[in-house]
Amino acid sequence: MSEFIVHAIPGSPFSRSVMAALEEKGANWRLSPVAPGTMRSPEHLAHHPFGRVPVLEHDGFILYETQAILRYLDRTLPTPALTPTDAKRLARMDQVMNINDWYLFHGVANVIVFQRVVGPRLMGIIPDEAAIEAAMPKARTVFSELARLLGGQPFLAGDALSLADLLVAPGITFFTATPEWAELGAPHANLVAWLARMEARPSMKATTWERVSELAKAA
Ligand SMILES: N[C@@H](CCC(=O)N[C@@H](CS)C(=O)NCC(=O)O)C(=O)O
């Protein structure tokens, strides 16, 4: 099996989705760590002109945008399948993946998780309480909607793990380290239980911030 290279920064939830998908597939992959502060370097911009992570490299093929990468992996590594065949379940998967990108990440995670976890840990910032408070209404909507779509199912798109679970779980995991999680998670026992199931998966255990930091040091 040819090698998949993931250009990523430890702690990046989008990158973790890609690495977790590779783990679920039992793929031959390795981390190419992007050093913090080098995302605007000419080398990285040549891979990703928008200066973000992750970037996937496979047989000389370079691909960025996490959804595109996840779908590429599911097509090139077909087992286990991570895309439902049923049209309605597939539509749910696509819907949840877009909720992740448009509503969970933008204006919710990139404010609350950044202010509470990533910024303090990587840049030593003091959380901006007003920015967090302003993000809470959208956060409540995002979590109640994800819980509604999950309902009583084991996974977000139905009975089986899909790309939606792998895209969303790394982002939500960060919230459990914030005081806001007590309010955002508490009303949604099904979502909290789903997250616990996701975090127990070997693919998620293999791609924690700590584990990927070790991979980065060894690379
Ligand atoms: N739409 C991109 C978003 C990727 C993204 O925002 N990645 C974050 C890390 S999780 C990043 O690179 N942030 C760096 C920055 O904003 O400068 C994707 O789906 O891959």
PDB file of C-alpha atoms and ligand atoms in Angstrom:
ATOM      1  CA  MET A   1       0.000   0.000   0.000  1.00  0.00           C
ATOM      2  CA  SER A   2       1.478   3.361  -0.953  1.00  0.00           C
ATOM      3  CA  GLU A   3       2.128   5.819   1.832  1.00  0.00           C
ATOM      4  CA  PHE A   4      -0.117   8.705   2.851  1.00  0.00           C
ATOM      5  CA  ILE A   5       1.653  11.747   4.279  1.00  0.00           C
ATOM      6  CA  VAL A   6      -0.317  14.140   6.480  1.00  0.00           C
ATOM      7  CA  HIS A   7       1.129  17.632   6.797  1.00  0.00           C
ATOM      8  CA  ALA A   8      -0.305  18.824  10.072  1.00  0.00           C
ATOM      9  CA  ILE A   9       0.170  20.591  13.375  1.00  0.00           C
ATOM     10  CA  PRO A  10      -0.402  18.616  16.595  1.00  0.00           C
ATOM     11  CA  GLY A  11      -3.664  19.722  18.170  1.00  0.00           C
ATOM     12  CA  SER A  12      -5.392  20.649  14.903  1.00  0.00           C
ATOM     13  CA  PRO A  13      -8.876  19.083  14.950  1.00  0.00           C
ATOM     14  CA  PHE A  14      -9.225  19.032  11.149  1.00  0.00           C
ATOM     15  CA  SER A  15      -5.872  17.251  10.898  1.00  0.00           C
ATOM     16  CA  ARG A  16      -6.945  14.783  13.560  1.00  0.00           C
ATOM     17  CA  SER A  17     -10.016  13.870  11.478  1.00  0.00           C
ATOM     18  CA  VAL A  18      -7.747  12.914   8.589  1.00  0.00           C
ATOM     19  CA  MET A  19      -5.362  10.943  10.797  1.00  0.00           C
ATOM     20  CA  ALA A  20      -8.258   9.164  12.544  1.00  0.00           C
ATOM     21  CA  ALA A  21      -9.736   8.195   9.163  1.00  0.00           C
ATOM     22  CA  LEU A  22      -6.357   6.768   8.116  1.00  0.00           C
ATOM     23  CA  GLU A  23      -6.244   4.810  11.385  1.00  0.00           C
ATOM     24  CA  GLU A  24      -9.775   3.488  10.849  1.00  0.00           C
ATOM     25  CA  LYS A  25      -8.641   2.261   7.425  1.00  0.00           C
ATOM     26  CA  GLY A  26      -5.474   0.660   8.778  1.00  0.00           C
ATOM     27  CA  ALA A  27      -3.543   2.742   6.231  1.00  0.00           C
ATOM     28  CA  ASN A  28       0.176   3.195   5.887  1.00  0.00           C
ATOM     29  CA  TRP A  29       0.573   6.853   6.850  1.00  0.00           C
ATOM     30  CA  ARG A  30       2.984   9.215   8.505  1.00  0.00           C
ATOM     31  CA  LEU A  31       2.956  12.705   9.917  1.00  0.00           C
ATOM     32  CA  SER A  32       4.953  15.490   8.309  1.00  0.00           C
ATOM     33  CA  PRO A  33       4.800  18.083  11.086  1.00  0.00           C
ATOM     34  CA  VAL A  34       4.213  21.698  10.110  1.00  0.00           C
ATOM     35  CA  ALA A  35       6.068  23.818  12.633  1.00  0.00           C
ATOM     36  CA  PRO A  36       3.906  26.447  14.358  1.00  0.00           C
ATOM     37  CA  GLY A  37       4.551  29.825  12.756  1.00  0.00           C
ATOM     38  CA  THR A  38       5.491  28.358   9.363  1.00  0.00           C
ATOM     39  CA  MET A  39       2.018  28.132   7.836  1.00  0.00           C
ATOM     40  CA  ARG A  40       2.727  31.240   5.750  1.00  0.00           C
ATOM     41  CA  SER A  41       6.159  29.979   4.643  1.00  0.00           C
ATOM     42  CA  PRO A  42       6.661  29.641   0.871  1.00  0.00           C
ATOM     43  CA  GLU A  43       7.076  25.852   1.321  1.00  0.00           C
ATOM     44  CA  HIS A  44       3.736  25.436   3.081  1.00  0.00           C
ATOM     45  CA  LEU A  45       1.905  27.956   0.869  1.00  0.00           C
ATOM     46  CA  ALA A  46       3.052  25.918  -2.139  1.00  0.00           C
ATOM     47  CA  HIS A  47       0.978  23.048  -0.696  1.00  0.00           C
ATOM     48  CA  HIS A  48      -1.844  25.123   0.759  1.00  0.00           C
ATOM     49  CA  PRO A  49      -2.157  28.661  -0.634  1.00  0.00           C
ATOM     50  CA  PHE A  50      -4.559  29.561   2.211  1.00  0.00           C
ATOM     51  CA  GLY A  51      -1.936  28.686   4.799  1.00  0.00           C
ATOM     52  CA  ARG A  52      -3.842  26.073   6.791  1.00  0.00           C
ATOM     53  CA  VAL A  53      -3.610  22.417   7.738  1.00  0.00           C
ATOM     54  CA  PRO A  54      -4.118  19.587   6.982  1.00  0.00           C
ATOM     55  CA  VAL A  55      -2.592  18.801   3.607  1.00  0.00           C
ATOM     56  CA  LEU A  56      -2.541  15.229   2.302  1.00  0.00           C
ATOM     57  CA  GLU A  57       0.215  13.940   0.042  1.00  0.00           C
ATOM     58  CA  HIS A  58      -0.291  10.620  -1.736  1.00  0.00           C
ATOM     59  CA  ASP A  59       1.854   9.354  -4.632  1.00  0.00           C
ATOM     60  CA  GLY A  60       2.802  12.964  -5.412  1.00  0.00           C
ATOM     61  CA  PHE A  61      -0.863  14.063  -5.360  1.00  0.00           C
ATOM     62  CA  ILE A  62      -1.367  17.037  -3.039  1.00  0.00           C
ATOM     63  CA  LEU A  63      -4.803  17.714  -1.578  1.00  0.00           C
ATOM     64  CA  TYR A  64      -6.104  20.193   0.998  1.00  0.00           C
ATOM     65  CA  GLU A  65      -9.589  20.766   2.498  1.00  0.00           C
ATOM     66  CA  THR A  66     -10.495  18.158   5.071  1.00  0.00           C
ATOM     67  CA  GLN A  67     -13.791  17.082   3.541  1.00  0.00           C
ATOM     68  CA  ALA A  68     -12.117  16.503   0.174  1.00  0.00           C
ATOM     69  CA  ILE A  69      -9.315  14.569   1.874  1.00  0.00           C
ATOM     70  CA  LEU A  70     -11.733  12.391   3.857  1.00  0.00           C
ATOM     71  CA  ARG A  71     -13.743  11.564   0.739  1.00  0.00           C
ATOM     72  CA  TYR A  72     -10.553  10.834  -1.214  1.00  0.00           C
ATOM     73  CA  LEU A  73      -9.398   8.452   1.522  1.00  0.00           C
ATOM     74  CA  ASP A  74     -12.745   6.678   1.560  1.00  0.00           C
ATOM     75  CA  ARG A  75     -12.559   6.169  -2.214  1.00  0.00           C
ATOM     76  CA  THR A  76      -8.935   5.055  -2.360  1.00  0.00           C
ATOM     77  CA  LEU A  77      -9.174   2.882   0.769  1.00  0.00           C
ATOM     78  CA  PRO A  78     -12.645   1.381   0.454  1.00  0.00           C
ATOM     79  CA  THR A  79     -12.682  -0.772   3.587  1.00  0.00           C
ATOM     80  CA  PRO A  80     -14.129  -0.241   6.026  1.00  0.00           C
ATOM     81  CA  ALA A  81     -16.535   2.038   4.130  1.00  0.00           C
ATOM     82  CA  LEU A  82     -17.091   5.351   5.902  1.00  0.00           C
ATOM     83  CA  THR A  83     -19.845   6.627   3.601  1.00  0.00           C
ATOM     84  CA  PRO A  84     -23.428   5.354   3.815  1.00  0.00           C
ATOM     85  CA  THR A  85     -24.991   3.969   0.635  1.00  0.00           C
ATOM     86  CA  ASP A  86     -28.538   4.900   1.609  1.00  0.00           C
ATOM     87  CA  ALA A  87     -29.372   8.315   0.102  1.00  0.00           C
ATOM     88  CA  LYS A  88     -30.936   9.752   3.248  1.00  0.00           C
ATOM     89  CA  ARG A  89     -28.101   8.625   5.518  1.00  0.00           C
ATOM     90  CA  LEU A  90     -25.587   9.968   3.018  1.00  0.00           C
ATOM     91  CA  ALA A  91     -27.424  13.291   2.986  1.00  0.00           C
ATOM     92  CA  ARG A  92     -27.248  13.392   6.804  1.00  0.00           C
ATOM     93  CA  MET A  93     -23.528  12.694   6.677  1.00  0.00           C
ATOM     94  CA  ASP A  94     -23.018  15.545   4.209  1.00  0.00           C
ATOM     95  CA  GLN A  95     -25.255  17.853   6.253  1.00  0.00           C
ATOM     96  CA  VAL A  96     -23.385  17.193   9.499  1.00  0.00           C
ATOM     97  CA  MET A  97     -20.032  17.698   7.775  1.00  0.00           C
ATOM     98  CA  ASN A  98     -21.191  21.100   6.596  1.00  0.00           C
ATOM     99  CA  ILE A  99     -22.573  21.967  10.044  1.00  0.00           C
ATOM    100  CA  ASN A 100     -19.054  21.230  11.293  1.00  0.00           C
ATOM    101  CA  ASP A 101     -17.360  23.525   8.811  1.00  0.00           C
ATOM    102  CA  TRP A 102     -19.885  26.368   8.659  1.00  0.00           C
ATOM    103  CA  TYR A 103     -21.348  26.581  12.158  1.00  0.00           C
ATOM    104  CA  LEU A 104     -19.324  24.538  14.646  1.00  0.00           C
ATOM    105  CA  PHE A 105     -15.891  25.669  13.529  1.00  0.00           C
ATOM    106  CA  HIS A 106     -16.624  29.236  12.397  1.00  0.00           C
ATOM    107  CA  GLY A 107     -17.850  31.424  15.188  1.00  0.00           C
ATOM    108  CA  VAL A 108     -18.031  28.674  17.835  1.00  0.00           C
ATOM    109  CA  ALA A 109     -14.938  26.447  18.077  1.00  0.00           C
ATOM    110  CA  ASN A 110     -12.607  29.026  16.594  1.00  0.00           C
ATOM    111  CA  VAL A 111     -13.749  31.403  19.330  1.00  0.00           C
ATOM    112  CA  ILE A 112     -14.473  29.287  22.422  1.00  0.00           C
ATOM    113  CA  VAL A 113     -11.849  26.559  21.907  1.00  0.00           C
ATOM    114  CA  PHE A 114      -9.309  29.083  20.723  1.00  0.00           C
ATOM    115  CA  GLN A 115      -9.890  31.413  23.683  1.00  0.00           C
ATOM    116  CA  ARG A 116     -10.039  28.658  26.295  1.00  0.00           C
ATOM    117  CA  VAL A 117      -7.621  25.961  25.069  1.00  0.00           C
ATOM    118  CA  VAL A 118      -5.493  26.599  21.982  1.00  0.00           C
ATOM    119  CA  GLY A 119      -4.622  30.275  22.525  1.00  0.00           C
ATOM    120  CA  PRO A 120      -3.649  29.887  26.213  1.00  0.00           C
ATOM    121  CA  ARG A 121      -1.702  26.678  25.525  1.00  0.00           C
ATOM    122  CA  LEU A 122       0.173  27.788  22.409  1.00  0.00           C
ATOM    123  CA  MET A 123       0.301  31.578  22.681  1.00  0.00           C
ATOM    124  CA  GLY A 124      -0.201  32.271  26.367  1.00  0.00           C
ATOM    125  CA  ILE A 125      -3.257  34.465  25.719  1.00  0.00           C
ATOM    126  CA  ILE A 126      -5.770  35.367  28.421  1.00  0.00           C
ATOM    127  CA  PRO A 127      -9.290  34.284  27.355  1.00  0.00           C
ATOM    128  CA  ASP A 128     -11.492  37.067  25.991  1.00  0.00           C
ATOM    129  CA  GLU A 129     -14.634  36.480  28.080  1.00  0.00           C
ATOM    130  CA  ALA A 130     -16.757  38.865  25.991  1.00  0.00           C
ATOM    131  CA  ALA A 131     -15.886  37.003  22.772  1.00  0.00           C
ATOM    132  CA  ILE A 132     -16.754  33.674  24.426  1.00  0.00           C
ATOM    133  CA  GLU A 133     -20.070  35.022  25.711  1.00  0.00           C
ATOM    134  CA  ALA A 134     -20.921  36.364  22.252  1.00  0.00           C
ATOM    135  CA  ALA A 135     -20.275  32.918  20.726  1.00  0.00           C
ATOM    136  CA  MET A 136     -22.526  31.054  23.154  1.00  0.00           C
ATOM    137  CA  PRO A 137     -25.909  31.518  21.406  1.00  0.00           C
ATOM    138  CA  LYS A 138     -24.551  29.998  18.192  1.00  0.00           C
ATOM    139  CA  ALA A 139     -22.817  27.275  20.222  1.00  0.00           C
ATOM    140  CA  ARG A 140     -26.109  26.323  21.905  1.00  0.00           C
ATOM    141  CA  THR A 141     -27.774  26.047  18.496  1.00  0.00           C
ATOM    142  CA  VAL A 142     -24.941  23.938  17.075  1.00  0.00           C
ATOM    143  CA  PHE A 143     -24.938  21.445  19.948  1.00  0.00           C
ATOM    144  CA  SER A 144     -28.694  21.133  20.163  1.00  0.00           C
ATOM    145  CA  GLU A 145     -28.870  20.585  16.416  1.00  0.00           C
ATOM    146  CA  LEU A 146     -26.131  17.931  16.425  1.00  0.00           C
ATOM    147  CA  ALA A 147     -27.927  16.192  19.320  1.00  0.00           C
ATOM    148  CA  ARG A 148     -31.234  16.353  17.436  1.00  0.00           C
ATOM    149  CA  LEU A 149     -29.711  14.864  14.289  1.00  0.00           C
ATOM    150  CA  LEU A 150     -27.967  12.143  16.299  1.00  0.00           C
ATOM    151  CA  GLY A 151     -31.163  11.254  18.151  1.00  0.00           C
ATOM    152  CA  GLY A 152     -31.047   7.659  19.371  1.00  0.00           C
ATOM    153  CA  GLN A 153     -28.653   6.450  16.671  1.00  0.00           C
ATOM    154  CA  PRO A 154     -25.197   5.150  17.523  1.00  0.00           C
ATOM    155  CA  PHE A 155     -23.543   7.403  14.920  1.00  0.00           C
ATOM    156  CA  LEU A 156     -24.374  10.726  13.312  1.00  0.00           C
ATOM    157  CA  ALA A 157     -25.426   9.212   9.985  1.00  0.00           C
ATOM    158  CA  GLY A 158     -27.076   6.093  11.381  1.00  0.00           C
ATOM    159  CA  ASP A 159     -25.930   2.653  12.453  1.00  0.00           C
ATOM    160  CA  ALA A 160     -22.359   2.832  11.199  1.00  0.00           C
ATOM    161  CA  LEU A 161     -19.379   5.103  11.711  1.00  0.00           C
ATOM    162  CA  SER A 162     -19.085   7.632   8.885  1.00  0.00           C
ATOM    163  CA  LEU A 163     -16.889  10.520   7.819  1.00  0.00           C
ATOM    164  CA  ALA A 164     -19.256  12.825   9.722  1.00  0.00           C
ATOM    165  CA  ASP A 165     -18.354  11.256  13.081  1.00  0.00           C
ATOM    166  CA  LEU A 166     -14.652  11.493  12.298  1.00  0.00           C
ATOM    167  CA  LEU A 167     -14.919  15.119  11.209  1.00  0.00           C
ATOM    168  CA  VAL A 168     -16.990  16.318  14.155  1.00  0.00           C
ATOM    169  CA  ALA A 169     -15.558  14.353  17.108  1.00  0.00           C
ATOM    170  CA  PRO A 170     -12.085  15.968  17.158  1.00  0.00           C
ATOM    171  CA  GLY A 171     -13.665  19.432  17.223  1.00  0.00           C
ATOM    172  CA  ILE A 172     -16.136  18.616  19.994  1.00  0.00           C
ATOM    173  CA  THR A 173     -13.520  16.874  22.146  1.00  0.00           C
ATOM    174  CA  PHE A 174     -11.879  20.247  22.725  1.00  0.00           C
ATOM    175  CA  PHE A 175     -15.048  21.641  24.293  1.00  0.00           C
ATOM    176  CA  THR A 176     -14.852  19.109  27.120  1.00  0.00           C
ATOM    177  CA  ALA A 177     -11.783  21.016  28.327  1.00  0.00           C
ATOM    178  CA  THR A 178     -13.759  24.278  28.608  1.00  0.00           C
ATOM    179  CA  PRO A 179     -16.049  25.440  31.430  1.00  0.00           C
ATOM    180  CA  GLU A 180     -18.687  26.124  28.751  1.00  0.00           C
ATOM    181  CA  TRP A 181     -19.059  22.364  28.171  1.00  0.00           C
ATOM    182  CA  ALA A 182     -21.024  22.046  31.425  1.00  0.00           C
ATOM    183  CA  GLU A 183     -23.731  24.172  29.825  1.00  0.00           C
ATOM    184  CA  LEU A 184     -23.336  23.104  26.193  1.00  0.00           C
ATOM    185  CA  GLY A 185     -23.071  19.349  26.717  1.00  0.00           C
ATOM    186  CA  ALA A 186     -25.275  18.820  29.774  1.00  0.00           C
ATOM    187  CA  PRO A 187     -28.652  18.988  27.998  1.00  0.00           C
ATOM    188  CA  HIS A 188     -27.540  16.450  25.383  1.00  0.00           C
ATOM    189  CA  ALA A 189     -26.832  13.086  27.039  1.00  0.00           C
ATOM    190  CA  ASN A 190     -26.935  11.328  23.656  1.00  0.00           C
ATOM    191  CA  LEU A 191     -24.181  13.581  22.276  1.00  0.00           C
ATOM    192  CA  VAL A 192     -22.064  13.181  25.420  1.00  0.00           C
ATOM    193  CA  ALA A 193     -22.417   9.379  25.179  1.00  0.00           C
ATOM    194  CA  TRP A 194     -21.575   9.442  21.448  1.00  0.00           C
ATOM    195  CA  LEU A 195     -18.443  11.492  22.187  1.00  0.00           C
ATOM    196  CA  ALA A 196     -17.365   8.982  24.855  1.00  0.00           C
ATOM    197  CA  ARG A 197     -17.827   6.147  22.332  1.00  0.00           C
ATOM    198  CA  MET A 198     -15.819   8.060  19.736  1.00  0.00           C
ATOM    199  CA  GLU A 199     -13.009   8.868  22.187  1.00  0.00           C
ATOM    200  CA  ALA A 200     -12.779   5.175  23.089  1.00  0.00           C
ATOM    201  CA  ARG A 201     -12.047   4.188  19.485  1.00  0.00           C
ATOM    202  CA  PRO A 202      -8.418   3.212  18.801  1.00  0.00           C
ATOM    203  CA  SER A 203      -8.342   5.706  15.909  1.00  0.00           C
ATOM    204  CA  MET A 204      -9.105   8.576  18.274  1.00  0.00           C
ATOM    205  CA  LYS A 205      -6.735   7.325  20.966  1.00  0.00           C
ATOM    206  CA  ALA A 206      -3.950   7.127  18.364  1.00  0.00           C
ATOM    207  CA  THR A 207      -4.455  10.760  17.317  1.00  0.00           C
ATOM    208  CA  THR A 208      -4.722  12.757  20.543  1.00  0.00           C
ATOM    209  CA  TRP A 209      -2.822  16.048  20.760  1.00  0.00           C
ATOM    210  CA  GLU A 210      -0.256  14.328  23.009  1.00  0.00           C
ATOM    211  CA  ARG A 211       0.159  11.324  20.712  1.00  0.00           C
ATOM    212  CA  VAL A 212       0.539  13.480  17.588  1.00  0.00           C
ATOM    213  CA  SER A 213       3.038  15.684  19.430  1.00  0.00           C
ATOM    214  CA  GLU A 214       5.112  12.542  20.064  1.00  0.00           C
ATOM    215  CA  LEU A 215       4.858  11.624  16.364  1.00  0.00           C
ATOM    216  CA  ALA A 216       5.971  15.154  15.467  1.00  0.00           C
ATOM    217  CA  LYS A 217       9.029  14.900  17.734  1.00  0.00           C
ATOM    218  CA  ALA A 218       9.964  11.538  16.244  1.00  0.00           C
ATOM    219  CA  ALA A 219       9.503  12.687  12.611  1.00  0.00           C
TER     220      ALA A 219
HETATM  221  N1  LIG B   1     -11.440  24.450   5.463  1.00  0.00           N
HETATM  222  C1  LIG B   1     -10.190  23.920   5.996  1.00  0.00           C
HETATM  223  C2  LIG B   1     -10.001  24.474   7.395  1.00  0.00           C
HETATM  224  C3  LIG B   1      -8.666  24.034   7.966  1.00  0.00           C
HETATM  225  C4  LIG B   1      -8.306  24.860   9.178  1.00  0.00           C
HETATM  226  O1  LIG B   1      -8.903  25.931   9.454  1.00  0.00           O
HETATM  227  N2  LIG B   1      -7.301  24.396   9.883  1.00  0.00           N
HETATM  228  C5  LIG B   1      -6.832  25.117  11.034  1.00  0.00           C
HETATM  229  C6  LIG B   1      -6.269  24.147  12.057  1.00  0.00           C
HETATM  230  S1  LIG B   1      -7.501  23.021  12.634  1.00  0.00           S
HETATM  231  C7  LIG B   1      -5.696  26.011  10.612  1.00  0.00           C
HETATM  232  O2  LIG B   1      -4.914  25.635   9.774  1.00  0.00           O
HETATM  233  N3  LIG B   1      -5.614  27.203  11.197  1.00  0.00           N
HETATM  234  C8  LIG B   1      -4.506  28.063  10.938  1.00  0.00           C
HETATM  235  C9  LIG B   1      -4.884  29.486  10.766  1.00  0.00           C
HETATM  236  O3  LIG B   1      -6.069  29.806  10.889  1.00  0.00           O
HETATM  237  O4  LIG B   1      -3.999  30.286  10.488  1.00  0.00           O
HETATM  238  C10 LIG B   1     -10.255  22.394   5.993  1.00  0.00           C
HETATM  239  O5  LIG B   1     -11.359  21.834   5.986  1.00  0.00           O
HETATM  240  O6  LIG B   1      -9.209  21.763   5.935  1.00  0.00           O
END
